[in-house]
Coordinates of C-alpha atoms in Angstrom, one line a residue:
X2 CA 83.8 49.1 86.0
X3 CA 84.7 47.7 89.5
X4 CA 82.5 44.7 88.9
X5 CA 84.0 44.2 85.5
X6 CA 87.5 44.1 86.8
X7 CA 86.7 42.6 90.2
X8 CA 88.3 39.3 89.4
X9 CA 92.0 38.4 89.2
X10 CA 91.4 36.8 85.9
X11 CA 89.9 40.0 84.4
X12 CA 92.8 42.1 85.8
X13 CA 95.4 39.7 84.6
X14 CA 93.9 39.7 81.1
X15 CA 93.7 43.5 81.0
X16 CA 97.3 43.9 82.2
X17 CA 98.7 41.3 79.7
X18 CA 96.7 42.9 76.9
X19 CA 97.9 46.4 77.8
X20 CA 101.5 45.3 78.0
X21 CA 101.4 43.5 74.7
X22 CA 99.6 46.5 73.1
X23 CA 102.3 48.9 74.3
X24 CA 105.0 46.5 73.0
X25 CA 103.3 46.1 69.7
X26 CA 102.8 49.9 69.2
X27 CA 106.5 50.5 70.1
X28 CA 107.7 47.7 67.8
X29 CA 105.3 48.8 65.0
X30 CA 106.5 52.4 65.2
X31 CA 110.1 51.3 65.2
X32 CA 109.5 49.1 62.1
X33 CA 107.7 51.9 60.2
X34 CA 110.4 54.4 61.0
X35 CA 113.1 52.0 60.0
X36 CA 111.2 51.0 56.8
X37 CA 110.6 54.7 55.9
X38 CA 114.2 55.6 56.6
X39 CA 115.7 52.7 54.6
X40 CA 113.4 53.2 51.6
X41 CA 113.9 57.0 51.6
X42 CA 117.7 56.4 51.7
X43 CA 117.4 54.0 48.8
X44 CA 115.4 56.5 46.7
X45 CA 118.0 59.1 47.6
X46 CA 120.8 56.7 46.4
X47 CA 119.0 56.2 43.1
X48 CA 118.5 59.9 42.7
X49 CA 122.2 60.6 43.4
X50 CA 123.3 58.0 40.9
X51 CA 121.1 59.6 38.2
X52 CA 122.4 63.0 39.1
X53 CA 126.0 61.9 38.9
X54 CA 125.4 60.2 35.5
X55 CA 124.1 63.5 34.1
X56 CA 126.9 65.4 35.8
X57 CA 129.5 63.0 34.2
X58 CA 128.0 63.8 30.8
X59 CA 128.3 67.5 31.4
X60 CA 131.9 67.2 32.8
X61 CA 132.7 65.1 29.7
X62 CA 131.9 68.0 27.4
X63 CA 128.3 67.3 26.4
X64 CA 126.1 70.3 26.0
X65 CA 122.7 70.6 27.6
X66 CA 120.9 69.7 24.4
X67 CA 123.0 66.6 24.0
X68 CA 121.8 65.2 27.4
X69 CA 119.4 62.2 27.4
X70 CA 116.7 63.3 29.9
X71 CA 113.7 61.3 28.8
X72 CA 113.4 59.1 32.0
X73 CA 109.8 59.8 33.3
X74 CA 110.6 58.0 36.6
X75 CA 113.5 60.2 37.5
X76 CA 113.0 63.9 36.7
X77 CA 116.1 65.9 36.2
X78 CA 117.0 69.6 36.2
X79 CA 120.3 71.2 35.4
X80 CA 120.6 74.6 36.9
X81 CA 123.3 77.2 36.2
X82 CA 125.2 79.0 38.9
X83 CA 122.9 82.1 38.5
X84 CA 119.8 79.9 38.9
X85 CA 118.9 79.6 35.2
X86 CA 117.4 76.3 34.2
X87 CA 119.8 74.9 31.6
X88 CA 118.2 71.5 30.9
X89 CA 115.2 69.5 32.2
X90 CA 113.5 66.1 31.7
X91 CA 111.2 66.0 28.6
X92 CA 107.6 66.4 29.6
X93 CA 108.3 68.0 32.9
X94 CA 105.3 70.2 33.7
X95 CA 105.7 71.1 37.4
X96 CA 108.4 70.5 40.1
X97 CA 109.0 71.5 43.7
X98 CA 111.7 70.9 46.2
X99 CA 114.7 71.8 44.0
X100 CA 116.6 75.0 43.4
X101 CA 114.1 76.3 40.9
X102 CA 110.5 75.7 39.9
X103 CA 111.2 76.4 36.2
X104 CA 110.5 73.5 33.7
X105 CA 111.5 75.2 30.4
X106 CA 115.3 75.4 29.8
X107 CA 116.8 78.8 28.8
X108 CA 119.4 79.0 26.0
X109 CA 123.0 79.2 27.1
X110 CA 126.1 80.4 25.3
X111 CA 128.5 77.7 24.4
X112 CA 131.6 79.6 25.7
X113 CA 132.3 82.2 28.3
X114 CA 132.0 85.8 27.0
X115 CA 134.4 87.5 29.4
X116 CA 138.0 88.3 28.4
X117 CA 139.8 88.6 25.0
X118 CA 140.8 85.4 23.2
X119 CA 144.5 84.7 23.6
X120 CA 144.9 86.8 26.6
X121 CA 146.3 84.2 29.0
X122 CA 146.7 86.5 31.9
X123 CA 143.1 87.7 31.6
X124 CA 141.9 84.1 31.3
X125 CA 143.6 83.3 34.6
X126 CA 142.0 86.2 36.2
X127 CA 138.6 85.1 34.9
X128 CA 139.1 81.7 36.3
X129 CA 139.9 83.2 39.7
X130 CA 136.7 85.3 39.4
X131 CA 134.6 82.2 38.6
X132 CA 136.1 80.4 41.5
X133 CA 135.0 83.3 43.8
X134 CA 131.5 82.7 42.6
X135 CA 131.4 79.0 43.8
X136 CA 133.9 77.0 41.6
X137 CA 136.9 77.4 43.8
X138 CA 136.4 74.0 45.3
X139 CA 136.0 72.2 42.0
X140 CA 138.3 72.0 39.0
X141 CA 137.0 72.0 35.4
X142 CA 135.4 68.7 34.7
X143 CA 135.3 67.7 38.4
X144 CA 132.1 66.5 40.1
X145 CA 131.3 67.4 43.7
X146 CA 131.8 64.5 46.2
X147 CA 128.9 65.5 48.5
X148 CA 125.3 65.6 47.5
X149 CA 122.4 67.3 49.3
X150 CA 118.9 65.9 49.5
X151 CA 115.5 67.4 49.6
X152 CA 111.9 66.0 49.3
X153 CA 109.5 67.4 46.7
X154 CA 107.1 66.5 43.9
X155 CA 107.1 66.6 40.2
X156 CA 104.5 66.2 37.3
X157 CA 105.8 64.5 34.2
X158 CA 103.5 63.9 31.2
X159 CA 100.5 64.6 33.5
X160 CA 101.5 62.2 36.2
X161 CA 102.3 63.7 39.6
X162 CA 104.4 61.8 42.2
X163 CA 106.6 62.5 45.2
X164 CA 110.4 62.3 44.8
X165 CA 113.6 62.4 46.8
X166 CA 115.8 64.9 45.0
X167 CA 119.6 64.8 45.1
X168 CA 121.7 67.9 44.1
X169 CA 125.2 67.2 42.7
X170 CA 127.5 70.2 41.7
X171 CA 129.7 69.8 38.6
X172 CA 132.3 72.2 37.1
X173 CA 131.7 72.3 33.4
X174 CA 134.8 73.4 31.4
X175 CA 134.4 76.9 29.9
X176 CA 130.8 77.1 31.2
X177 CA 131.0 77.4 35.0
X178 CA 129.4 75.5 37.9
X179 CA 126.2 73.7 37.3
X180 CA 124.0 71.9 39.8
X181 CA 122.2 68.7 38.7
X182 CA 118.9 67.8 40.4
X183 CA 117.7 64.3 40.0
X184 CA 114.7 62.7 41.7
X185 CA 114.2 59.2 43.0
X186 CA 110.6 58.1 43.2
X187 CA 109.1 57.6 46.6
X188 CA 106.1 55.6 45.4
X189 CA 107.6 52.3 46.5
X190 CA 108.4 53.7 49.9
X191 CA 104.9 55.1 50.3
X192 CA 103.4 51.9 49.1
X193 CA 105.5 49.8 51.5
X194 CA 104.8 52.0 54.5
X195 CA 101.1 52.1 53.7
X196 CA 101.0 48.3 53.3
X197 CA 102.8 47.9 56.6
X198 CA 100.4 50.3 58.4
X199 CA 97.4 48.4 57.0
X200 CA 98.9 45.1 58.1
X201 CA 99.5 46.5 61.6
X202 CA 96.0 48.0 61.8
X203 CA 94.5 44.7 61.0
X204 CA 97.0 42.3 62.6
X205 CA 97.5 44.1 65.9
X206 CA 93.8 44.0 67.1
X207 CA 93.7 40.3 66.1
X208 CA 96.9 39.6 68.0
X209 CA 95.6 41.5 71.0
X210 CA 92.4 39.5 70.9
X211 CA 94.4 36.3 70.8
X212 CA 96.6 37.4 73.7
X213 CA 93.5 38.4 75.7
X214 CA 91.8 35.1 75.0
X215 CA 94.8 33.0 75.8
X216 CA 95.5 35.0 79.0
X217 CA 91.8 34.6 80.0
X218 CA 91.8 30.8 79.4
X219 CA 95.2 30.2 81.1
X220 CA 94.4 32.4 84.1
X221 CA 91.0 30.6 84.4
X222 CA 92.7 27.2 84.3
X223 CA 95.3 28.4 86.8
X224 CA 92.7 29.8 89.2
X225 CA 90.3 26.9 88.9
X226 CA 91.9 25.1 91.9
X227 CA 91.6 28.4 93.9
X228 CA 87.9 28.5 93.1
X229 CA 87.7 24.9 94.3
X230 CA 89.4 25.8 97.6
X231 CA 87.1 28.8 98.1
X232 CA 84.0 26.7 97.4
X233 CA 85.1 24.0 99.8
X234 CA 86.0 26.5 102.5
X235 CA 82.5 28.1 102.1
X236 CA 80.9 24.7 102.5
X237 CA 83.1 23.9 105.5
X238 CA 82.1 27.2 107.1
X239 CA 78.4 26.6 106.4
X240 CA 78.5 23.0 107.7
X241 CA 80.9 23.7 110.6
X242 CA 82.5 20.3 109.8
X243 CA 86.2 20.9 110.4
X244 CA 87.1 17.4 109.5
X245 CA 86.7 18.2 105.8
X246 CA 89.7 19.3 103.7
X247 CA 90.1 21.4 100.6
X248 CA 91.4 19.6 97.4
X249 CA 95.1 19.8 96.8
X250 CA 96.1 20.0 93.1
X251 CA 99.0 17.9 91.9
X252 CA 100.8 20.8 90.4
X253 CA 103.5 21.5 93.0
X254 CA 103.0 25.3 92.5
X255 CA 101.8 28.2 94.7
X256 CA 98.2 27.1 94.5
X257 CA 99.2 23.6 95.7
X258 CA 101.1 25.1 98.6
X259 CA 98.2 27.3 99.4
X260 CA 95.9 24.3 99.5
X261 CA 98.4 22.4 101.7
X262 CA 98.7 25.3 104.1
X263 CA 94.9 25.7 104.2
X264 CA 94.5 22.0 105.1
X265 CA 97.2 22.4 107.9
X266 CA 95.2 25.4 109.2
X267 CA 92.0 23.4 109.2
X268 CA 93.7 20.5 111.0
X269 CA 95.1 22.9 113.6
X270 CA 91.7 24.5 114.0
X271 CA 90.0 21.2 114.3
X272 CA 92.4 20.1 117.0
X273 CA 92.0 23.4 118.8
X274 CA 88.2 23.2 118.7
X275 CA 88.2 19.5 119.7
X276 CA 90.5 20.3 122.6
X277 CA 88.2 23.2 123.6
X278 CA 85.2 21.0 123.5
X279 CA 86.9 18.2 125.5
X280 CA 88.1 20.9 127.9
X281 CA 84.6 22.2 128.5
X282 CA 83.2 18.6 128.8
X283 CA 86.0 17.6 131.3
X284 CA 85.6 20.8 133.2
X285 CA 81.9 20.3 133.5
X286 CA 82.4 16.7 134.6
X287 CA 85.0 17.7 137.2
X288 CA 82.8 20.5 138.5
X289 CA 79.7 18.4 138.7
X290 CA 81.1 16.0 141.4
X291 CA 82.0 18.6 144.1
X292 CA 78.9 20.7 143.3
X293 CA 76.7 17.6 143.6
X294 CA 78.5 16.5 146.8
X295 CA 78.2 20.0 148.3
X296 CA 74.5 20.3 147.4
X297 CA 73.8 16.9 148.9
X298 CA 75.5 18.0 152.2
X299 CA 73.6 21.3 152.3
X300 CA 70.3 19.6 151.6
X301 CA 70.9 17.1 154.3
X302 CA 71.9 19.9 156.7
X303 CA 68.8 21.8 155.8
X304 CA 66.6 18.8 156.7
X305 CA 68.7 17.5 159.6
X306 CA 71.0 20.2 161.0
X307 CA 72.5 17.7 163.4
X308 CA 73.9 15.7 160.5
X309 CA 75.8 18.6 158.9
X310 CA 79.3 17.5 157.8
X311 CA 81.0 20.8 158.0
X312 CA 84.5 19.5 157.2
X313 CA 83.2 17.8 154.1
X314 CA 81.5 20.9 152.9
X315 CA 84.6 23.0 153.5
X316 CA 86.7 20.4 151.6
X317 CA 84.3 20.4 148.6
X318 CA 84.3 24.2 148.6
X319 CA 88.1 24.3 148.6
X320 CA 88.2 21.7 145.8
X321 CA 85.8 23.9 143.8
X322 CA 88.0 27.0 144.5
X323 CA 91.1 25.3 143.3
X324 CA 89.5 23.9 140.3
X325 CA 88.1 27.3 139.4
X326 CA 91.5 28.9 139.8
X327 CA 93.1 26.2 137.6
X328 CA 90.5 26.8 134.9
X329 CA 91.0 30.5 135.1
X330 CA 94.7 30.2 134.7
X331 CA 94.3 27.8 131.8
X332 CA 91.9 30.3 130.2
X333 CA 94.5 33.1 130.5
X334 CA 97.3 30.9 129.1
X335 CA 95.1 29.8 126.1
X336 CA 94.3 33.5 125.5
X337 CA 98.0 34.1 125.0
X338 CA 99.0 35.6 128.3
X339 CA 102.8 36.1 128.3
X340 CA 105.1 36.6 131.3
X341 CA 106.8 40.0 131.8
X342 CA 110.1 39.6 129.9
X343 CA 112.1 42.0 132.1
X344 CA 111.1 40.4 135.5
X345 CA 113.9 38.4 137.1
X346 CA 113.2 35.4 139.4
X347 CA 115.7 33.6 141.6
X348 CA 114.8 30.0 140.8
X349 CA 116.8 28.6 143.8
X350 CA 115.1 31.0 146.2
X351 CA 111.7 30.1 144.8
X352 CA 112.4 26.4 145.1
X353 CA 113.4 26.8 148.8
X354 CA 110.3 29.0 149.4
X355 CA 107.9 26.4 147.9
X356 CA 109.6 23.5 149.7
X357 CA 109.4 25.2 153.1
X358 CA 106.9 23.5 155.3
X359 CA 106.7 20.3 153.2
X360 CA 107.8 17.1 154.7
X361 CA 110.6 14.9 153.3
X362 CA 111.6 17.5 150.7
X363 CA 115.3 18.2 150.2
X364 CA 116.6 21.2 148.1
X365 CA 120.0 21.4 146.6
X366 CA 120.3 24.7 144.6
X367 CA 122.6 27.5 143.7
X368 CA 121.4 31.0 142.9
X369 CA 120.2 31.2 139.3
X370 CA 118.0 33.9 137.8
X371 CA 115.5 33.4 135.0
X372 CA 113.1 35.9 133.3
X373 CA 109.4 35.4 133.9
X374 CA 106.5 35.6 136.2
X375 CA 107.2 34.7 139.8
X376 CA 103.6 33.7 140.5
X377 CA 103.4 31.4 137.5
X378 CA 106.8 29.8 138.1
X379 CA 105.8 29.3 141.7
X380 CA 102.7 27.6 140.6
X381 CA 104.8 25.2 138.4
X382 CA 107.0 24.3 141.4
X383 CA 104.0 23.8 143.7
X384 CA 102.3 21.5 141.2
X385 CA 105.5 19.5 140.7
X386 CA 106.0 19.2 144.4
X387 CA 102.4 18.2 145.1
X388 CA 102.6 15.5 142.4
X389 CA 106.0 14.2 143.7
X390 CA 104.7 14.1 147.3
X391 CA 101.5 12.3 146.3
X392 CA 103.5 9.5 144.6
X393 CA 106.7 9.4 146.7
X394 CA 107.3 6.6 149.2
X395 CA 109.6 8.5 151.6
X396 CA 111.5 11.4 150.0
X397 CA 111.4 14.1 147.3
X398 CA 114.5 15.8 146.0
X399 CA 114.7 19.2 144.3
X400 CA 117.9 20.1 142.4
X401 CA 118.6 23.5 140.7
X402 CA 121.7 23.7 138.5
X403 CA 123.0 25.4 135.4
X404 CA 123.6 23.9 131.9
X405 CA 125.0 26.3 129.4
X406 CA 122.5 29.2 129.0
X407 CA 119.7 27.2 130.7
X408 CA 118.6 26.8 134.3
X409 CA 117.6 23.2 135.1
X410 CA 115.2 22.4 137.9
X411 CA 114.7 18.7 138.7
X412 CA 112.0 17.3 141.1
X413 CA 112.5 13.6 141.8
X414 CA 110.6 11.1 144.0
X415 CA 111.2 7.5 145.0
X416 CA 107.8 6.2 144.0
X417 CA 106.7 3.9 141.2
X418 CA 107.6 6.3 138.4
X419 CA 105.7 6.9 135.2
X420 CA 105.5 4.3 132.4
X421 CA 107.2 5.3 129.2
X422 CA 103.9 5.0 127.2
X423 CA 102.3 7.6 129.5
X424 CA 105.1 10.2 129.8
X425 CA 103.4 12.6 127.3
X426 CA 99.8 11.7 128.1
X427 CA 100.2 12.9 131.7
X428 CA 100.7 16.4 130.5
X429 CA 97.3 16.5 128.9
X430 CA 94.4 18.2 130.6
X431 CA 92.2 16.2 132.9
X432 CA 94.3 13.1 132.4
X433 CA 95.0 10.9 135.5
X434 CA 96.6 7.5 135.5
X435 CA 94.7 4.8 137.2
X436 CA 97.1 4.6 140.1
X437 CA 97.0 8.3 140.6
X438 CA 93.2 8.3 140.4
X439 CA 92.9 5.8 143.2
X440 CA 95.1 7.9 145.4
X441 CA 94.0 11.3 144.3
X442 CA 92.0 13.2 146.8
X443 CA 90.2 15.8 144.8
X444 CA 92.8 16.2 142.0
X445 CA 91.4 17.2 138.6
X446 CA 94.4 16.2 136.4
X447 CA 95.3 19.9 135.6
X448 CA 98.4 20.4 137.6
X449 CA 101.0 18.9 135.1
X450 CA 99.1 20.4 132.2
X451 CA 99.3 23.9 133.8
X452 CA 103.0 23.3 134.6
X453 CA 103.9 22.5 131.0
X454 CA 101.9 25.4 129.5
X455 CA 103.6 27.8 131.8
X456 CA 107.0 26.4 131.0
X457 CA 106.3 26.7 127.3
X458 CA 105.3 30.3 127.6
X459 CA 108.5 31.0 129.4
X460 CA 110.5 29.6 126.5
X461 CA 111.3 26.4 128.4
X462 CA 110.4 22.7 128.5
X463 CA 109.0 20.3 131.0
X464 CA 109.7 16.5 130.6
X465 CA 109.6 13.4 132.8
X466 CA 112.1 10.6 133.0
X467 CA 113.2 7.9 135.5
X468 CA 114.7 9.2 138.7
X469 CA 117.9 7.8 140.1
X470 CA 116.0 6.5 143.1
X471 CA 113.6 4.6 140.8
X472 CA 110.7 7.0 140.8
X473 CA 109.8 9.8 138.5
X474 CA 112.0 12.8 137.8
X475 CA 110.4 16.0 136.3
X476 CA 112.9 18.3 134.6
X477 CA 112.1 22.0 134.0
X478 CA 114.5 23.8 131.7
X479 CA 114.3 27.6 131.4
X480 CA 116.5 30.2 129.7
X481 CA 118.7 32.2 132.1
X482 CA 117.9 35.9 132.5
X483 CA 120.2 38.2 130.4

């Protein structure tokens, strides 16, 4: 069962079919109930009309044997107040659902037997007595306004059918209260309901099949691009070729947006992997030179101890140590290391601390606190000062000031500056401009890259522009501590 409904298409088809099935069953039940109610009400109306016609004949003075009760479709019974059958449809053989099951009328007197003729006072008393037996609400010759309805069956001339019976009371002059029962056939109602049920039993499964088929095809077509994306992603994973992209359908819907986002993710992943590969290659290249130099010096010292260049070996070892520290810091930053958010650092005091002991460095700063890691921010300042001193002709200036909710630290030199085309490239890892390379003594091109990464992880920015003295001015912006 899990495999059968393991796809979105199968589950969508099942859900749509179930929803339509429930709706069809509810609608079908409502239609059948409404149809049954309307047809039953119509049969009751026909029965009541027949009963009132017979009651009108009785109220008009006709006797029971003068009534025309030969309609086989609408069986009629006329029942006296004491339950005696007075008249019935000709050929009536059996009946149920009325006041009596009798089918043979009993003879009735043509006039009341109580009281002496001409005795007006006794006649009035007899009328009062008859009223107490059920005729108090009807006057002689009056037909009851309300009819009661029951369901039953009757057999007329050997044919049995179901009927809706209407009972109408009538006050017959000089004979008392009679109740006329007339039946309206329910054959049309039963036939219509049966036909509707048959149509529903045949049509509903066919309609559900159509709904399931259409849902299956539409869902398949809608999910076809998703399958294409999945297949392409599987091939990309197998080939490890991150330059490939998944197809983007021209539908401008959720699937198209999914494909676009997937391609953006692949592009970011390709960039990250390429950056990582380049980082490893550059790191290997940078490590190879000092290691080779140090090995050469040690091999020479092993063969000729008197030729040992101790200062050169120490310099190469220090260069290796710095490079390893830079690579370790970059690895931590790439791993998502974040500064402690509740630590407060006085940026002005940090600037003075880093500038202490350096030549030709001037600091102009007021006390400003930022949130972050003192060690990492100190590394940013040290890298900026090292870079400025390396390229300055005579002086380096450090300014710390406030702009709105930001602390701004500027490190400016009076050197040659940075060309506009290279102002973003210098923040890439292992990038050194030609002029810097010729003057760099052991630098690996990681200082500015580390400085920008640390600034970014502290919620700030690091940019370079022209300095007032004509050199380069690096500007570090950090949010003030709350």
